[in-house]
mmCIF file of C-alpha atoms in Angstrom:
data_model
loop_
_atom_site.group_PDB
_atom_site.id
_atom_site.type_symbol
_atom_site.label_atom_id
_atom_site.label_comp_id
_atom_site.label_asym_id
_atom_site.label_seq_id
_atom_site.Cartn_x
_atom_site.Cartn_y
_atom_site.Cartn_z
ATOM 1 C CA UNK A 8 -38.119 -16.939 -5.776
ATOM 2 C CA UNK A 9 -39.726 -15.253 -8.458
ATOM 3 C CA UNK A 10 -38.172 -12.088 -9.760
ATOM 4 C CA UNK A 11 -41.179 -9.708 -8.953
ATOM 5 C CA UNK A 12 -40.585 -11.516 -5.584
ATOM 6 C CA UNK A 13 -36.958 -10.965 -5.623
ATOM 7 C CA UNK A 14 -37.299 -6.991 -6.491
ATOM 8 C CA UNK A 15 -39.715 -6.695 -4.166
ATOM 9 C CA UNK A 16 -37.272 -7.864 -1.531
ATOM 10 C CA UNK A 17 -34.192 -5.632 -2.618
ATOM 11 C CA UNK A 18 -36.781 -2.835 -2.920
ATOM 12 C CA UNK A 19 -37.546 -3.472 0.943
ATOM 13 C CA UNK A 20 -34.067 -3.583 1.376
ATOM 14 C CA UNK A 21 -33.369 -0.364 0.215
ATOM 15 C CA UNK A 22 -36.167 0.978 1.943
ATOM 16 C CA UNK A 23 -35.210 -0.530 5.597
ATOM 17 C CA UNK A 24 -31.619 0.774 5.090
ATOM 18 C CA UNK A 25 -32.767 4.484 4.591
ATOM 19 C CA UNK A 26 -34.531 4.303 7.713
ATOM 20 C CA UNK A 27 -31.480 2.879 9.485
ATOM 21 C CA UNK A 28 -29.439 5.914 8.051
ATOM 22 C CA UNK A 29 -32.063 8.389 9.278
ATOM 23 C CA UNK A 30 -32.496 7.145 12.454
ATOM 24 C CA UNK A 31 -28.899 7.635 12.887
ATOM 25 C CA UNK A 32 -28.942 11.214 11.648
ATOM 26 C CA UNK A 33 -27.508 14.090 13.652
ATOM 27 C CA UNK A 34 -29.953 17.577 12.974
ATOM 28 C CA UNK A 35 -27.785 19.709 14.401
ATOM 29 C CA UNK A 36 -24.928 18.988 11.946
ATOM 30 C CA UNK A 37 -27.508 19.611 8.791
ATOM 31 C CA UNK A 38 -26.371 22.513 6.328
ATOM 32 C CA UNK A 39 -27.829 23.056 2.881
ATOM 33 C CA UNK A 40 -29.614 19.921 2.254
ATOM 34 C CA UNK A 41 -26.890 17.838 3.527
ATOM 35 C CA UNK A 42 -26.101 16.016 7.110
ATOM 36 C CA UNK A 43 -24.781 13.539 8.481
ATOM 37 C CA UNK A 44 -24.778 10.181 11.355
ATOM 38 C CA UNK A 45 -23.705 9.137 14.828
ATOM 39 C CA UNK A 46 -21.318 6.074 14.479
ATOM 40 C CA UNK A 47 -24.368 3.673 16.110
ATOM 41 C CA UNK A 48 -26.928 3.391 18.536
ATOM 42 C CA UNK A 49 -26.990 4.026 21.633
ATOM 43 C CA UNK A 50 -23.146 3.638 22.242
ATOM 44 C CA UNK A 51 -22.232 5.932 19.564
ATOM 45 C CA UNK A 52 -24.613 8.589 19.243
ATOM 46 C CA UNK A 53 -21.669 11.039 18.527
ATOM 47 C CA UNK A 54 -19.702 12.271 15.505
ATOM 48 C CA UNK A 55 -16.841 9.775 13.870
ATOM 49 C CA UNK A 56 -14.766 10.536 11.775
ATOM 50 C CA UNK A 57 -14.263 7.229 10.006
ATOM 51 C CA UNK A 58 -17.864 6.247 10.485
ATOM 52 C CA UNK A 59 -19.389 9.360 8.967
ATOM 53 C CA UNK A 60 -17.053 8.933 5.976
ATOM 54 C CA UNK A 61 -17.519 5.470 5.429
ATOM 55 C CA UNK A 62 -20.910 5.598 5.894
ATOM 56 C CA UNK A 63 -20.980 8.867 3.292
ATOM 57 C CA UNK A 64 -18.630 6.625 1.022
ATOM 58 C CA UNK A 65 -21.196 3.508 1.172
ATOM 59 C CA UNK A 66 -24.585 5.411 0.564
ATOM 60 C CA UNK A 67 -24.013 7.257 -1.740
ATOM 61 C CA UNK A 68 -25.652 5.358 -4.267
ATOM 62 C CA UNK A 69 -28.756 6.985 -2.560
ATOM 63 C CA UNK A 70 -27.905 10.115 -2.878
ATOM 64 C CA UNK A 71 -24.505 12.715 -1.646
ATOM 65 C CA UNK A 72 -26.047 14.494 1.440
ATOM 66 C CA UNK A 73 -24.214 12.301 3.977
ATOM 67 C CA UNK A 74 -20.666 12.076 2.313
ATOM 68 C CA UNK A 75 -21.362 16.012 1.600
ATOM 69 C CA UNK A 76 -21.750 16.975 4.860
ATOM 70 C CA UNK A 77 -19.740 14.385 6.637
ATOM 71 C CA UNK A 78 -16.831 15.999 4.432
ATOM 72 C CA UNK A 79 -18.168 19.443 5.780
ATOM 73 C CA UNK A 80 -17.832 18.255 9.191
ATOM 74 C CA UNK A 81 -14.318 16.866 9.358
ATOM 75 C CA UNK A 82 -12.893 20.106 7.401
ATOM 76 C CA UNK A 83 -14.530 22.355 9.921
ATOM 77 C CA UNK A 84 -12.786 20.212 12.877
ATOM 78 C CA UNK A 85 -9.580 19.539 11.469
ATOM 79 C CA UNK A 86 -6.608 19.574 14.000
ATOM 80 C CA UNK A 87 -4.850 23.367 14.128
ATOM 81 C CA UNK A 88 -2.383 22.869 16.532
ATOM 82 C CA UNK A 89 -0.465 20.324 18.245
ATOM 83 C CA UNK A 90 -2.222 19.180 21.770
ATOM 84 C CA UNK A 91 -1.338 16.086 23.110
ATOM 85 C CA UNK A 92 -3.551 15.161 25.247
ATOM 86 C CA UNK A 93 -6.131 15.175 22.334
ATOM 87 C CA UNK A 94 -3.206 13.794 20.368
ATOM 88 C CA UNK A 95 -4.355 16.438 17.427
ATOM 89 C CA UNK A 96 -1.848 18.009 15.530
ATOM 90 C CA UNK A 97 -2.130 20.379 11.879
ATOM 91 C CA UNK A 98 -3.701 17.917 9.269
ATOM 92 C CA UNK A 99 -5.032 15.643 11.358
ATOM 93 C CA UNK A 100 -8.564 14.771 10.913
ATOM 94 C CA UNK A 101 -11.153 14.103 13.635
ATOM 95 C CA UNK A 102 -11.684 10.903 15.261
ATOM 96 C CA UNK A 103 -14.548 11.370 17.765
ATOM 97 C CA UNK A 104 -16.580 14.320 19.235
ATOM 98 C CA UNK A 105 -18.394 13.161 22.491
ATOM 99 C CA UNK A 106 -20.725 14.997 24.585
ATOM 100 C CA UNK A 107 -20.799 12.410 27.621
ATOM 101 C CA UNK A 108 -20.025 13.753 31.227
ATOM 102 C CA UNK A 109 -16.372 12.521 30.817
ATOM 103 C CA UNK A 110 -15.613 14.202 27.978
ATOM 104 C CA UNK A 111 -17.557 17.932 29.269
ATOM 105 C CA UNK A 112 -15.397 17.809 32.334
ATOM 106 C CA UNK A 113 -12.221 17.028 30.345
ATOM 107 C CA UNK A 114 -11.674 13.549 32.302
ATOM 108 C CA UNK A 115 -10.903 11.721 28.787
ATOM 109 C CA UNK A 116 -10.272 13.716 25.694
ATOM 110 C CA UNK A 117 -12.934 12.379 23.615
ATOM 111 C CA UNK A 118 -14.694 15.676 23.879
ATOM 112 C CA UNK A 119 -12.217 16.333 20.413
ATOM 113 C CA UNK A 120 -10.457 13.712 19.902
ATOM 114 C CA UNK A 121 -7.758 13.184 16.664
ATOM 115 C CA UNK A 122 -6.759 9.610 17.609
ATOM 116 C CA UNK A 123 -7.124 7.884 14.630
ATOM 117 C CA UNK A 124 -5.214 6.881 11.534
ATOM 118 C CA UNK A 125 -8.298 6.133 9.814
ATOM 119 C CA UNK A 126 -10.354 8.546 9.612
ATOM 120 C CA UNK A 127 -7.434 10.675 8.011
ATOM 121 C CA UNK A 128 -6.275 8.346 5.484
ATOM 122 C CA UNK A 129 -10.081 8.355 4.470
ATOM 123 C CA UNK A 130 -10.938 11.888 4.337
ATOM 124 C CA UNK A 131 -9.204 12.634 0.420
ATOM 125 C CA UNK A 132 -10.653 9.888 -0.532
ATOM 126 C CA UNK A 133 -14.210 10.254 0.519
ATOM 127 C CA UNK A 134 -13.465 13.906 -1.167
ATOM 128 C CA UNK A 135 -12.547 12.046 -4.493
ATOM 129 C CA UNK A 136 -15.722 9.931 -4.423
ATOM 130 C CA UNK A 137 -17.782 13.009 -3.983
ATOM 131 C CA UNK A 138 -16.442 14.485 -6.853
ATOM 132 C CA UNK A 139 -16.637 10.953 -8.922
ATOM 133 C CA UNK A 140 -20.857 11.205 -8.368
ATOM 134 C CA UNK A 141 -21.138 14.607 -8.714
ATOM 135 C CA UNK A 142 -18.567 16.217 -10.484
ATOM 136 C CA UNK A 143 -19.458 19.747 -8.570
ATOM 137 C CA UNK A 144 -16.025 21.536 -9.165
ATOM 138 C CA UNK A 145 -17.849 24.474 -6.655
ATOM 139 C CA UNK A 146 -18.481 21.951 -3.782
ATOM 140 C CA UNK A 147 -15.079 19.763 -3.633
ATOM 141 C CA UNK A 148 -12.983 22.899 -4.643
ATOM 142 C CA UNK A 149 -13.049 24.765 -0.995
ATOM 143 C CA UNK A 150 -12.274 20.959 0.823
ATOM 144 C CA UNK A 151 -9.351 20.246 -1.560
ATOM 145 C CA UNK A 152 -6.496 22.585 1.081
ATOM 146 C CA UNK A 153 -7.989 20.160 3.938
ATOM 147 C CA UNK A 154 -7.192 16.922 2.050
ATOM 148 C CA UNK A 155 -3.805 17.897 1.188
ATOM 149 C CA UNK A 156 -2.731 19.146 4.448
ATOM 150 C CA UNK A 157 -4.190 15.573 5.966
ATOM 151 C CA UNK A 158 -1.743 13.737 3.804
ATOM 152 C CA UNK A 159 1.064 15.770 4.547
ATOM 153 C CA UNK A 160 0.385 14.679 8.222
ATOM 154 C CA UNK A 161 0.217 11.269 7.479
ATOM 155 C CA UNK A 162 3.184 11.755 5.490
ATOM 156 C CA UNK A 163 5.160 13.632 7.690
ATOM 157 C CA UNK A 164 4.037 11.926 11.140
ATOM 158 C CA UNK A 165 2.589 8.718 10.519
ATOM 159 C CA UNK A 166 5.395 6.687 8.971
ATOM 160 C CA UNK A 167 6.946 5.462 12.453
ATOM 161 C CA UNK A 168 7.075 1.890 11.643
ATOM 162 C CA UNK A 169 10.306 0.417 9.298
ATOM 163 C CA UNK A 170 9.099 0.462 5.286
ATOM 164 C CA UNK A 171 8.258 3.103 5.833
ATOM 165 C CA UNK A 172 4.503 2.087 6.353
ATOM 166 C CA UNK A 173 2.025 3.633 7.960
ATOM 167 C CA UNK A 174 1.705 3.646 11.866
ATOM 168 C CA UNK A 175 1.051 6.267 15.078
ATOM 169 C CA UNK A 176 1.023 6.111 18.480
ATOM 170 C CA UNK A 177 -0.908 7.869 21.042
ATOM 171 C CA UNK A 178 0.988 11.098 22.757
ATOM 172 C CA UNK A 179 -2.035 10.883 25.247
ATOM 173 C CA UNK A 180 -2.323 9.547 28.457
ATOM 174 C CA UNK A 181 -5.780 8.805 27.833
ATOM 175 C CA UNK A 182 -5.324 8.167 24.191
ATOM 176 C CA UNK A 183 -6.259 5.326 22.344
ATOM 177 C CA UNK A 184 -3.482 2.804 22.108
ATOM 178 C CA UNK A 185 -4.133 1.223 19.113
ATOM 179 C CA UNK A 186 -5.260 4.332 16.162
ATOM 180 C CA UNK A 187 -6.010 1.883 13.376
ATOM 181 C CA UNK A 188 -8.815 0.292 12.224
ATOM 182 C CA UNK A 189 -9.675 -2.120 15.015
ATOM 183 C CA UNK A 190 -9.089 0.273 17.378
ATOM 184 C CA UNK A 191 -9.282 -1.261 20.705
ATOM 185 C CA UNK A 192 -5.758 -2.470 22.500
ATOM 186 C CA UNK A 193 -6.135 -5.770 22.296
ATOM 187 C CA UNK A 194 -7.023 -6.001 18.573
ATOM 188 C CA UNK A 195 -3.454 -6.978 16.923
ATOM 189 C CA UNK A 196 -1.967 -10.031 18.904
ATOM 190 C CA UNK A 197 0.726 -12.523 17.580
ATOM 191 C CA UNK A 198 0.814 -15.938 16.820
ATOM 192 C CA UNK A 199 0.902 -17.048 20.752
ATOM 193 C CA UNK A 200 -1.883 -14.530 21.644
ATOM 194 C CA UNK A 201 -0.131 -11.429 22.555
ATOM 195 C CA UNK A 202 -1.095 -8.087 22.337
ATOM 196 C CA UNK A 203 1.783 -6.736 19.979
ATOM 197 C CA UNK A 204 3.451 -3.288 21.183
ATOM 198 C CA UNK A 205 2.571 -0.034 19.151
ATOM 199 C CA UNK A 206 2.963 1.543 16.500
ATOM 200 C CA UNK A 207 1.992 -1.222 14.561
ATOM 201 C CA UNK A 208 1.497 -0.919 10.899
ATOM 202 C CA UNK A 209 -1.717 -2.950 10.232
ATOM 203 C CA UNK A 210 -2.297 -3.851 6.343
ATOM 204 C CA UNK A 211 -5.499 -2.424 5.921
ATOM 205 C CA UNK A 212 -4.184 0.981 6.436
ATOM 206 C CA UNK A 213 -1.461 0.981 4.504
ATOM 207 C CA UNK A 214 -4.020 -0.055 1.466
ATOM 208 C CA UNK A 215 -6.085 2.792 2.792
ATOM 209 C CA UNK A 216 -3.893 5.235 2.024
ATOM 210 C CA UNK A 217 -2.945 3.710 -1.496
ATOM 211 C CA UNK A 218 -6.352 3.970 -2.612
ATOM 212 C CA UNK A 219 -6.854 7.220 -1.334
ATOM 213 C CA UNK A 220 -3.474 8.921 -3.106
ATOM 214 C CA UNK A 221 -4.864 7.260 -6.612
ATOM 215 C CA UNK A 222 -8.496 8.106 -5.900
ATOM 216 C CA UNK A 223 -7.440 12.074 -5.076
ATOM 217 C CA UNK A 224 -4.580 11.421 -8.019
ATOM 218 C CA UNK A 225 -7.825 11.219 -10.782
ATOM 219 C CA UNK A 226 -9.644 14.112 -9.222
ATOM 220 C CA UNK A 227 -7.059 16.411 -8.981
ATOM 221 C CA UNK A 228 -6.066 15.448 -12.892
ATOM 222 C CA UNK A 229 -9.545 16.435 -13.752
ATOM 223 C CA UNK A 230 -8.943 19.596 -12.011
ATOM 224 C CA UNK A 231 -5.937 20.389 -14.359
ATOM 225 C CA UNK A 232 -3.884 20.212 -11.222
ATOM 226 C CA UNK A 233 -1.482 17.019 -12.706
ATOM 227 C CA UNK A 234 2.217 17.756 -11.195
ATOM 228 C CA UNK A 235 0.349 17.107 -7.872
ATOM 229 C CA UNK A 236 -1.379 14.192 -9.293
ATOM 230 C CA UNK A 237 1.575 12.486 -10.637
ATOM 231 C CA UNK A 238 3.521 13.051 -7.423
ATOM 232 C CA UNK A 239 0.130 11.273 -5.772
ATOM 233 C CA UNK A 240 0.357 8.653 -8.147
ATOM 234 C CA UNK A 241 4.094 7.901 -7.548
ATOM 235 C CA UNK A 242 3.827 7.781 -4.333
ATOM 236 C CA UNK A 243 0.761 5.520 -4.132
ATOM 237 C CA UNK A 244 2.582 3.038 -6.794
ATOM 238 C CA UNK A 245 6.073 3.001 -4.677
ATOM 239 C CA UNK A 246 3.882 1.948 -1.392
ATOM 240 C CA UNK A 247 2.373 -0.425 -3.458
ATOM 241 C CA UNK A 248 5.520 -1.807 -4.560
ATOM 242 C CA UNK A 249 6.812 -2.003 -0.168
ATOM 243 C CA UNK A 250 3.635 -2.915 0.694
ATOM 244 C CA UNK A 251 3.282 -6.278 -1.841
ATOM 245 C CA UNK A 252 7.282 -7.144 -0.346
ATOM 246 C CA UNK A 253 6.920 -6.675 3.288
ATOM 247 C CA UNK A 254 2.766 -7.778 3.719
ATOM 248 C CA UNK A 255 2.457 -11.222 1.864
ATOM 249 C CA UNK A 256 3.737 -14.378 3.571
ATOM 250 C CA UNK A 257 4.211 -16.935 1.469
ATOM 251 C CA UNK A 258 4.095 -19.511 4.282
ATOM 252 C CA UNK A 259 0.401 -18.642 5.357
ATOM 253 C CA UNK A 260 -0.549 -17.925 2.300
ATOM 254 C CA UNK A 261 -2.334 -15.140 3.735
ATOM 255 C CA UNK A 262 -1.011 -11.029 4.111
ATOM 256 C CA UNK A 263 0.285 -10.284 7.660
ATOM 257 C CA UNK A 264 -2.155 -8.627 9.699
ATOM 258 C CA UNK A 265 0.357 -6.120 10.688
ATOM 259 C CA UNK A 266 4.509 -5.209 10.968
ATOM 260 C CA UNK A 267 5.370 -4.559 14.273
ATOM 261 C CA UNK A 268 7.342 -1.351 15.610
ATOM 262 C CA UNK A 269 10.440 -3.135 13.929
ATOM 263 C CA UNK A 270 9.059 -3.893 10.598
ATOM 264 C CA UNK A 271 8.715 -7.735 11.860
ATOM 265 C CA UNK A 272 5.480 -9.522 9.895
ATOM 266 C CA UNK A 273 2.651 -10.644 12.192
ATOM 267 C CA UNK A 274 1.106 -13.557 10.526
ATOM 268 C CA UNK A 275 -2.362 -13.589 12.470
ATOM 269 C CA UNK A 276 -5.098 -14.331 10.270
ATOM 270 C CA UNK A 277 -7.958 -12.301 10.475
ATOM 271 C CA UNK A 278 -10.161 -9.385 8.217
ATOM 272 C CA UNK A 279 -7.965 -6.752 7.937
ATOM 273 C CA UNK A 280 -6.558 -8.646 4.652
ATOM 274 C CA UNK A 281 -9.933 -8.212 3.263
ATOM 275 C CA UNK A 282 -10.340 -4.980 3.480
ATOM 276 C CA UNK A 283 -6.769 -4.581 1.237
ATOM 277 C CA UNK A 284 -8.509 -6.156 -1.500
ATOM 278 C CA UNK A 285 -10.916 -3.076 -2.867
ATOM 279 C CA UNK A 286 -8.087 -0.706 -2.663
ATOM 280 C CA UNK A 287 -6.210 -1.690 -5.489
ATOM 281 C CA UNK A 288 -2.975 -2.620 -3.726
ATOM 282 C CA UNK A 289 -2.473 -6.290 -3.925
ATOM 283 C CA UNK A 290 -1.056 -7.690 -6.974
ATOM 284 C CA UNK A 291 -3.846 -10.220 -8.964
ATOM 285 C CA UNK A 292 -2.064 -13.328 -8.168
ATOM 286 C CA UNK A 293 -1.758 -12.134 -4.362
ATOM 287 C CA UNK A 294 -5.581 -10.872 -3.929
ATOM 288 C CA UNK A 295 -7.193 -14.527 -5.471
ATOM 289 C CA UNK A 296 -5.449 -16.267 -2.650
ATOM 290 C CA UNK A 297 -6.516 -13.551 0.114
ATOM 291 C CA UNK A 298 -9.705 -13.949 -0.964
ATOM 292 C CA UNK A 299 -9.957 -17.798 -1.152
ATOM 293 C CA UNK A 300 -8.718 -17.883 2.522
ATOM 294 C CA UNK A 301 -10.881 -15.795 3.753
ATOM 295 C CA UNK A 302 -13.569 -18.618 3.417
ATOM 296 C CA UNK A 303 -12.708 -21.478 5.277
ATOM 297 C CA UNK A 304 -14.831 -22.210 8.487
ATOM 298 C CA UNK A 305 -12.088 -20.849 10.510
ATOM 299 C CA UNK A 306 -12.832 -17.250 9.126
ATOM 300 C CA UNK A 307 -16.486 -17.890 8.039
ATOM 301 C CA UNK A 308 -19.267 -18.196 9.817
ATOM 302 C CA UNK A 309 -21.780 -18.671 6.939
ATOM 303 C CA UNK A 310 -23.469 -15.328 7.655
ATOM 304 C CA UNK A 311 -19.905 -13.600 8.068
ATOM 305 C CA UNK A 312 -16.162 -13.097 8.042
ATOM 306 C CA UNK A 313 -14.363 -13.262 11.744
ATOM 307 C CA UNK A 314 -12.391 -10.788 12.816
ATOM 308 C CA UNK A 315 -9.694 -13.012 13.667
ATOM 309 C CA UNK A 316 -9.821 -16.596 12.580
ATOM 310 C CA UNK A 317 -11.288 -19.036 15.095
ATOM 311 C CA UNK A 318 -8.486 -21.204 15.109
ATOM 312 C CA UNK A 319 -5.702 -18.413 16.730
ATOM 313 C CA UNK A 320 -4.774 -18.249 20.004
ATOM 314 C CA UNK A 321 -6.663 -15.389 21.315
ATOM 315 C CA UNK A 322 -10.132 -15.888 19.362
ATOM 316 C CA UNK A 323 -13.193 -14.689 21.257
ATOM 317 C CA UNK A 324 -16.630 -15.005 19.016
ATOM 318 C CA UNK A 325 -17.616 -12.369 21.853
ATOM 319 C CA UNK A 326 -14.452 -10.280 21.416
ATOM 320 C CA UNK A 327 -14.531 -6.524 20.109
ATOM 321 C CA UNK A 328 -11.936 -7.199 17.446
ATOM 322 C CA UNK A 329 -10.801 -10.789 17.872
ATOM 323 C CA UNK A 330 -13.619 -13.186 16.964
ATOM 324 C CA UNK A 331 -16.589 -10.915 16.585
ATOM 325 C CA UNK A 332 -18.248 -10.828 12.963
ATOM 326 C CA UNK A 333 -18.734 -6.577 12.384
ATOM 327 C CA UNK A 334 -21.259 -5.879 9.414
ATOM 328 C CA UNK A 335 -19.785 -2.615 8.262
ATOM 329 C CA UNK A 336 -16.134 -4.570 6.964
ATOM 330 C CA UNK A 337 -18.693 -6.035 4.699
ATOM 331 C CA UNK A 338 -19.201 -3.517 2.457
ATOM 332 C CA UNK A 339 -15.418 -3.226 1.253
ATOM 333 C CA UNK A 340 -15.166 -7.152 1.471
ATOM 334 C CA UNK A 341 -18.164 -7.428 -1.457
ATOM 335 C CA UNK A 342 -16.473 -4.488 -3.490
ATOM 336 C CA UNK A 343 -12.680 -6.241 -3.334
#
């Protein structure tokens, strides 16, 4: 191709996925200039938490409006108060917001629903990234008490698995079992195919939360605010330090996808390694061989990686987390 061809084509590009992000947008949400999406059409035409940030996070080359108001959003419906059937509690930040007929009469919880480790972990760091494009000290300022009371939730609450590392289980009887993630229940199996009992401590959320606590380290150093950025930055170096001992197996060559409620290694191969890589966490030597793997026709299609390698036990190339190939991992995969 020529390159007038070739800009032409990334120009289109650009131009389908604005479309795609306005077609996903939510009106009522907008304030000042600024909104933000449903998770996905027509299934998720509702607020997420992790989707809105992520989303935020990943356009914001085109401009601030979504991660602006997503950030809005998720301050204004931060958990208050412990209620376990929503399984909210102070800190915690917002997984889902449905309006179906299940959720209106109260049937499932999803009507305000906190069950996610995700979309907490996330929320100080989308915050940081704000700041990083447009240093508005007025704008991040006011969001800055939400982000620290969401770590001190997942610091305080969310460390149930031996490390300590990262990990929740539901309080609901509704509630989702797995809160990672890949958060469907049958997402983190073993070796032989079985579904592995919760909390688990999956690796991509433990690298979540390291790049958060260095991401909201540097903003908060800009601030002048440093004795809470150099407790950030310990911290975020000492789970680096757990994470780099307990995650890699030498034998697959390959991190574990998860440690199970006993701190035990599960050495299925799948994408949650990936998305450790553009965090920061893995050491150099570690993140060239999680990267190489990742490539093999086991765990590459040639238009994608698996969600679990095609070679395990429980694969399913039509399974929700256990075969399928999901488009929006992508996005961290190309920046690690």
């Amino acid at each position: 191709r020529s390159p007038d061809g070739l800009q032409k084509d990334a120009v289109g590009l650009l131009a389908r996925a604005q479309r795609d992000l306005h077609a996903l947008r939510l009106p009522r949400f907008d304030a000042g200039g600024a909104w933000t999406v449903a998770a996905g059409a027509p299934a998720y035409l509702a607020l997420f938490g992790r989707d809105m940030l992520t989303t935020g996070w990943q356009s914001a080359l085109l401009g601030t409006q979504i991660l602006d108001r997503s950030l809005g959003v998720m301050a204004e419906t931060q958990g208050t108060r412990r209620d376990d059937w929503r399984d909210e509690a102070p800190g915690r930040m917002l997984h889902e917001a449905r309006e179906t007929p299940e959720a209106r009469l109260n049937e499932r919880p999803t009507g305000r629903y906190y069950g996610s480790l995700t979309s907490t972990g996330l929320y100080p760091f989308a915050l940081a990234q704000l700041w990083d494009w447009t240093g508005d000290r007025a704008r991040v300022t006011p969001m800055i008490e939400p982000a620290l009371r969401a770590l001190r939730w997942l610091d305080n609450e969310a460390q149930q698995v031996p490390g300590p590392f990262y990990a929740v289980r539901t309080r609901s009887s509704k509630g989702l079992d797995n809160q990672t993630w890949k958060d469907s229940s049958e997402s983190i199996v073993d070796l032989e195919g079985s579904i592995v009992p919760q909390p688990v401590a999956t690796c991509e959320e433990q690298a979540i939360v390291y790049a958060t606590k260095q991401s909201f380290a540097g903003m908060l150093e800009d601030l002048g605010r440093l004795d809470e950025a150099r407790t950030l930055r310990r911290e975020a170096d000492e789970l680096k330090r757990r994470f780099n001992e307990h995650f890699w197996l030498e034998e697959t060559g390959f991190l574990a996808m998860a440690l199970d409620p006993k701190g035990r290694a599960i050495a299925s191969i799948g994408s949650n390694a990936l998305r450790c890589l553009a965090s920061g966490i893995l050491e150099p030597a570690i993140a060239r061989k999680v990267a190489e793997r990742a490539f093999p026709p086991d765990m590459f299609s040639g238009w994608g990686i698996r969600t679990l390698s095609s070679e395990h036990a429980a694969y399913n190339p039509h399974g929700y987390h256990v075969g399928a190939i999901w488009p929006v991992e992508h996005g961290p995969f190309a920046l690690g």
